């Protein structure tokens, strides 16, 4: 089946730094990618929907200037957590929706720890 | 590697019926088992999360159970409604997420 990768799988950074997370669809094209985060022992929350070549649509309560999303190609979307703080520590997961079949495939996730 | 399977792939029921969606996983050493709903053109909506030490969770008309020893989870939907029509996904979650392929549910008015 289709594969979505995320890089890095785990990252530890200092407070105030920025972290970029990549989401790639390896063997299919995705016009739409979704970004989620999950805090410990809580459910997965949709952060934003990104469409290739256009601005991302953010869910209510998600700061677009803090969580920068770029969907520059049909196989790559990036999420940059700017000026990260300890409360941004979370599990971030992306998914990619295939162009032809509209099936959505999920990445394995990135665990971010901000010290 | 964890493998998650969902049966059936598609299900169509008349309104008012009770129904069960099945999810099986190969590695019983899971951290959490989550059920999600996905509406067409939308992202995921989390429905229920069952932690490894728990056996079931309930929310409204939804009840999810977890049997780690047999590698199975079920999502029970009571008194189904047309608004329940969506794709339902289960996922084994922990250090990584492993999603099933989903069950597409249609509830006929």
mmCIF file of C-alpha atoms in Angstrom:
data_model
loop_
_atom_site.group_PDB
_atom_site.id
_atom_site.type_symbol
_atom_site.label_atom_id
_atom_site.label_comp_id
_atom_site.label_asym_id
_atom_site.label_seq_id
_atom_site.Cartn_x
_atom_site.Cartn_y
_atom_site.Cartn_z
ATOM 1 C CA UNK A 1 0.000 0.000 0.000
ATOM 2 C CA UNK A 2 0.851 3.657 -0.131
ATOM 3 C CA UNK A 3 3.480 4.900 2.301
ATOM 4 C CA UNK A 4 3.802 8.194 4.106
ATOM 5 C CA UNK A 5 7.035 8.972 5.892
ATOM 6 C CA UNK A 6 7.877 11.559 8.487
ATOM 7 C CA UNK A 7 11.249 12.932 9.400
ATOM 8 C CA UNK A 8 12.538 13.090 12.007
ATOM 9 C CA UNK A 9 10.797 10.395 14.020
ATOM 10 C CA UNK A 10 11.975 11.976 17.237
ATOM 11 C CA UNK A 11 13.502 15.350 18.041
ATOM 12 C CA UNK A 12 14.662 17.086 21.192
ATOM 13 C CA UNK A 13 15.291 20.817 21.066
ATOM 14 C CA UNK A 14 15.897 23.762 23.343
ATOM 15 C CA UNK A 15 13.205 26.267 24.144
ATOM 16 C CA UNK A 16 13.178 29.150 21.666
ATOM 17 C CA UNK A 17 14.486 27.206 18.708
ATOM 18 C CA UNK A 18 12.538 26.205 15.608
ATOM 19 C CA UNK A 19 11.930 22.665 14.481
ATOM 20 C CA UNK A 20 10.927 21.474 11.030
ATOM 21 C CA UNK A 21 9.056 18.228 10.473
ATOM 22 C CA UNK A 22 8.744 16.730 7.009
ATOM 23 C CA UNK A 23 5.895 14.634 5.695
ATOM 24 C CA UNK A 24 6.397 12.787 2.428
ATOM 25 C CA UNK A 25 4.168 10.605 0.319
ATOM 26 C CA UNK A 26 6.618 8.092 -1.063
ATOM 27 C CA UNK A 27 4.782 6.444 -3.923
ATOM 28 C CA UNK A 28 1.788 8.604 -4.658
ATOM 29 C CA UNK A 29 0.811 12.226 -5.150
ATOM 30 C CA UNK A 30 -1.142 14.046 -2.497
ATOM 31 C CA UNK A 31 -2.946 17.306 -3.129
ATOM 32 C CA UNK A 32 -3.995 17.509 0.493
ATOM 33 C CA UNK A 33 -2.068 16.751 3.653
ATOM 34 C CA UNK A 34 -3.301 16.982 7.217
ATOM 35 C CA UNK A 35 -1.303 17.762 10.340
ATOM 36 C CA UNK A 36 -2.340 16.463 13.758
ATOM 37 C CA UNK A 37 -0.921 16.558 17.238
ATOM 38 C CA UNK A 38 -1.561 14.431 20.247
ATOM 39 C CA UNK A 39 -0.716 15.335 23.800
ATOM 40 C CA UNK A 40 0.006 12.508 26.249
ATOM 41 C CA UNK A 41 -3.080 10.480 27.119
ATOM 42 C CA UNK A 42 -5.255 12.662 24.937
ATOM 43 C CA UNK A 43 -6.820 12.187 21.564
ATOM 44 C CA UNK A 44 -5.471 13.218 18.211
ATOM 45 C CA UNK A 45 -6.326 16.810 17.287
ATOM 46 C CA UNK A 46 -6.390 18.195 13.768
ATOM 47 C CA UNK A 47 -4.165 21.250 13.504
ATOM 48 C CA UNK A 48 -4.392 22.224 9.882
ATOM 49 C CA UNK A 49 -5.143 21.131 6.362
ATOM 50 C CA UNK A 50 -2.633 21.964 3.680
ATOM 51 C CA UNK A 51 -3.287 21.980 -0.025
ATOM 52 C CA UNK A 52 -0.475 21.907 -2.530
ATOM 53 C CA UNK A 53 0.365 25.367 -3.780
ATOM 54 C CA UNK A 54 -1.954 27.272 -1.456
ATOM 55 C CA UNK A 55 -2.098 28.447 2.131
ATOM 56 C CA UNK A 56 -2.955 26.012 4.851
ATOM 57 C CA UNK A 57 -6.274 26.120 6.647
ATOM 58 C CA UNK A 58 -5.812 26.136 10.410
ATOM 59 C CA UNK A 59 -8.231 24.809 12.977
ATOM 60 C CA UNK A 60 -9.567 27.138 15.606
ATOM 61 C CA UNK A 61 -7.085 27.752 18.367
ATOM 62 C CA UNK A 62 -4.011 26.827 16.330
ATOM 63 C CA UNK A 63 -1.597 29.726 15.821
ATOM 64 C CA UNK A 64 -0.657 29.925 12.154
ATOM 65 C CA UNK A 65 2.374 32.093 12.861
ATOM 66 C CA UNK A 66 3.702 29.551 15.298
ATOM 67 C CA UNK A 67 3.015 26.437 13.270
ATOM 68 C CA UNK A 68 4.158 27.213 9.748
ATOM 69 C CA UNK A 69 2.988 24.775 7.112
ATOM 70 C CA UNK A 70 4.390 24.589 3.612
ATOM 71 C CA UNK A 71 3.043 22.228 0.980
ATOM 72 C CA UNK A 72 5.382 23.005 -1.873
ATOM 73 C CA UNK A 73 4.932 19.858 -3.910
ATOM 74 C CA UNK A 74 2.547 16.954 -4.363
ATOM 75 C CA UNK A 75 4.762 14.734 -2.257
ATOM 76 C CA UNK A 76 6.049 16.967 0.513
ATOM 77 C CA UNK A 77 4.564 19.056 3.283
ATOM 78 C CA UNK A 78 6.525 20.581 6.147
ATOM 79 C CA UNK A 79 5.468 21.744 9.572
ATOM 80 C CA UNK A 80 7.776 24.201 11.328
ATOM 81 C CA UNK A 81 7.264 24.819 15.008
ATOM 82 C CA UNK A 82 8.719 28.285 15.548
ATOM 83 C CA UNK A 83 10.146 29.466 18.850
ATOM 84 C CA UNK A 84 9.258 26.176 20.449
ATOM 85 C CA UNK A 85 8.325 26.035 24.109
ATOM 86 C CA UNK A 86 7.947 23.063 26.473
ATOM 87 C CA UNK A 87 4.176 23.150 26.038
ATOM 88 C CA UNK A 88 4.703 22.392 22.344
ATOM 89 C CA UNK A 89 6.091 19.000 23.295
ATOM 90 C CA UNK A 90 3.770 16.551 21.648
ATOM 91 C CA UNK A 91 3.360 13.847 19.068
ATOM 92 C CA UNK A 92 2.862 15.281 15.571
ATOM 93 C CA UNK A 93 1.425 13.138 12.810
ATOM 94 C CA UNK A 94 0.656 13.873 9.200
ATOM 95 C CA UNK A 95 -1.558 12.217 6.671
ATOM 96 C CA UNK A 96 -1.695 12.495 2.917
ATOM 97 C CA UNK A 97 -4.723 12.112 0.712
ATOM 98 C CA UNK A 98 -4.125 10.448 -2.607
ATOM 99 C CA UNK A 99 -5.161 12.459 -5.660
ATOM 100 C CA UNK A 100 -6.883 9.709 -7.607
ATOM 101 C CA UNK A 101 -8.641 7.658 -4.972
ATOM 102 C CA UNK A 102 -9.047 10.171 -2.162
ATOM 103 C CA UNK A 103 -7.751 7.552 0.258
ATOM 104 C CA UNK A 104 -5.877 8.989 3.203
ATOM 105 C CA UNK A 105 -2.652 7.478 4.454
ATOM 106 C CA UNK A 106 -0.974 8.290 7.731
ATOM 107 C CA UNK A 107 2.630 8.839 8.648
ATOM 108 C CA UNK A 108 4.234 7.181 11.680
ATOM 109 C CA UNK A 109 4.497 10.423 13.599
ATOM 110 C CA UNK A 110 7.190 12.665 15.081
ATOM 111 C CA UNK A 111 7.724 12.966 18.789
ATOM 112 C CA UNK A 112 8.864 16.454 19.781
ATOM 113 C CA UNK A 113 10.345 17.235 23.168
ATOM 114 C CA UNK A 114 11.167 20.841 23.970
ATOM 115 C CA UNK A 115 13.451 21.353 26.939
ATOM 116 C CA UNK B 1 5.949 -4.165 12.731
ATOM 117 C CA UNK B 2 2.390 -3.729 13.931
ATOM 118 C CA UNK B 3 -0.278 -4.550 11.367
ATOM 119 C CA UNK B 4 -3.828 -3.366 11.844
ATOM 120 C CA UNK B 5 -6.749 -4.820 9.932
ATOM 121 C CA UNK B 6 -10.352 -3.711 9.816
ATOM 122 C CA UNK B 7 -13.330 -5.781 8.793
ATOM 123 C CA UNK B 8 -15.588 -5.188 6.972
ATOM 124 C CA UNK B 9 -14.190 -2.692 4.499
ATOM 125 C CA UNK B 10 -17.676 -1.354 3.844
ATOM 126 C CA UNK B 11 -20.982 -1.666 5.628
ATOM 127 C CA UNK B 12 -24.470 -0.445 4.791
ATOM 128 C CA UNK B 13 -27.261 -0.607 7.367
ATOM 129 C CA UNK B 14 -30.761 0.825 7.785
ATOM 130 C CA UNK B 15 -31.228 3.595 10.293
ATOM 131 C CA UNK B 16 -31.777 2.448 13.855
ATOM 132 C CA UNK B 17 -29.707 -0.701 13.672
ATOM 133 C CA UNK B 18 -26.990 -1.504 16.154
ATOM 134 C CA UNK B 19 -23.693 -2.384 14.526
ATOM 135 C CA UNK B 20 -20.167 -3.564 15.297
ATOM 136 C CA UNK B 21 -16.952 -2.627 13.558
ATOM 137 C CA UNK B 22 -13.946 -4.867 14.010
ATOM 138 C CA UNK B 23 -10.275 -4.078 14.330
ATOM 139 C CA UNK B 24 -7.464 -6.593 14.771
ATOM 140 C CA UNK B 25 -3.777 -6.028 15.410
ATOM 141 C CA UNK B 26 -0.792 -8.335 15.317
ATOM 142 C CA UNK B 27 1.301 -7.003 18.198
ATOM 143 C CA UNK B 28 -0.461 -7.116 21.552
ATOM 144 C CA UNK B 29 2.142 -4.830 23.109
ATOM 145 C CA UNK B 30 0.207 -1.721 22.216
ATOM 146 C CA UNK B 31 0.169 1.501 24.182
ATOM 147 C CA UNK B 32 -3.258 2.776 23.194
ATOM 148 C CA UNK B 33 -6.006 1.796 20.803
ATOM 149 C CA UNK B 34 -7.880 4.632 19.221
ATOM 150 C CA UNK B 35 -10.965 4.862 17.072
ATOM 151 C CA UNK B 36 -11.394 7.735 14.632
ATOM 152 C CA UNK B 37 -14.062 8.973 12.298
ATOM 153 C CA UNK B 38 -13.311 10.472 8.925
ATOM 154 C CA UNK B 39 -15.896 12.398 6.929
ATOM 155 C CA UNK B 40 -15.408 12.867 3.172
ATOM 156 C CA UNK B 41 -12.969 15.631 2.440
ATOM 157 C CA UNK B 42 -12.223 16.145 6.119
ATOM 158 C CA UNK B 43 -9.493 15.177 8.546
ATOM 159 C CA UNK B 44 -9.765 12.762 11.408
ATOM 160 C CA UNK B 45 -12.060 13.136 14.377
ATOM 161 C CA UNK B 46 -11.056 11.203 17.432
ATOM 162 C CA UNK B 47 -13.890 9.147 18.901
ATOM 163 C CA UNK B 48 -12.523 6.977 21.671
ATOM 164 C CA UNK B 49 -9.152 6.192 23.164
ATOM 165 C CA UNK B 50 -8.581 3.000 25.140
ATOM 166 C CA UNK B 51 -5.397 2.876 27.128
ATOM 167 C CA UNK B 52 -3.474 -0.355 27.379
ATOM 168 C CA UNK B 53 -4.685 -1.034 30.916
ATOM 169 C CA UNK B 54 -8.336 -0.469 30.048
ATOM 170 C CA UNK B 55 -10.903 -2.830 28.557
ATOM 171 C CA UNK B 56 -13.431 -0.411 27.139
ATOM 172 C CA UNK B 57 -14.505 3.179 26.729
ATOM 173 C CA UNK B 58 -17.939 4.655 26.135
ATOM 174 C CA UNK B 59 -19.105 7.936 24.677
ATOM 175 C CA UNK B 60 -22.785 8.422 23.998
ATOM 176 C CA UNK B 61 -23.941 5.774 21.542
ATOM 177 C CA UNK B 62 -20.420 4.526 21.018
ATOM 178 C CA UNK B 63 -18.667 1.796 22.952
ATOM 179 C CA UNK B 64 -15.205 0.524 22.154
ATOM 180 C CA UNK B 65 -13.665 -2.577 23.676
ATOM 181 C CA UNK B 66 -10.097 -3.821 23.739
ATOM 182 C CA UNK B 67 -8.895 -7.408 24.131
ATOM 183 C CA UNK B 68 -5.122 -7.338 23.961
ATOM 184 C CA UNK B 69 -4.705 -11.075 24.371
ATOM 185 C CA UNK B 70 -6.656 -11.778 21.204
ATOM 186 C CA UNK B 71 -5.430 -8.681 19.396
ATOM 187 C CA UNK B 72 -8.902 -7.290 18.816
ATOM 188 C CA UNK B 73 -10.926 -4.177 19.341
ATOM 189 C CA UNK B 74 -14.527 -3.531 18.463
ATOM 190 C CA UNK B 75 -16.515 -0.347 18.046
ATOM 191 C CA UNK B 76 -20.181 -0.725 18.835
ATOM 192 C CA UNK B 77 -22.598 1.899 17.522
ATOM 193 C CA UNK B 78 -26.060 1.823 18.988
ATOM 194 C CA UNK B 79 -29.191 3.030 17.200
ATOM 195 C CA UNK B 80 -27.340 4.145 14.101
ATOM 196 C CA UNK B 81 -28.277 7.413 12.398
ATOM 197 C CA UNK B 82 -27.641 8.758 8.878
ATOM 198 C CA UNK B 83 -25.222 11.226 10.429
ATOM 199 C CA UNK B 84 -23.056 8.300 11.481
ATOM 200 C CA UNK B 85 -22.189 7.673 7.833
ATOM 201 C CA UNK B 86 -18.420 8.054 7.548
ATOM 202 C CA UNK B 87 -15.228 6.037 7.441
ATOM 203 C CA UNK B 88 -14.142 4.639 10.781
ATOM 204 C CA UNK B 89 -10.485 3.972 11.471
ATOM 205 C CA UNK B 90 -8.791 2.230 14.326
ATOM 206 C CA UNK B 91 -5.176 2.775 15.197
ATOM 207 C CA UNK B 92 -2.629 1.247 17.507
ATOM 208 C CA UNK B 93 -0.816 4.233 18.932
ATOM 209 C CA UNK B 94 2.311 4.596 20.979
ATOM 210 C CA UNK B 95 5.743 5.547 19.730
ATOM 211 C CA UNK B 96 4.302 5.223 16.262
ATOM 212 C CA UNK B 97 0.833 5.170 14.822
ATOM 213 C CA UNK B 98 -0.393 2.144 12.918
ATOM 214 C CA UNK B 99 -3.706 2.688 11.214
ATOM 215 C CA UNK B 100 -6.171 0.202 9.843
ATOM 216 C CA UNK B 101 -7.555 0.730 6.354
ATOM 217 C CA UNK B 102 -10.940 1.738 7.653
ATOM 218 C CA UNK B 103 -14.571 0.671 7.431
ATOM 219 C CA UNK B 104 -16.831 2.805 5.271
ATOM 220 C CA UNK B 105 -20.232 2.988 6.953
ATOM 221 C CA UNK B 106 -23.447 4.080 5.259
ATOM 222 C CA UNK B 107 -26.589 4.424 7.334
ATOM 223 C CA UNK B 108 -29.679 4.476 5.148
ATOM 224 C CA UNK B 109 -32.578 6.672 6.286
#
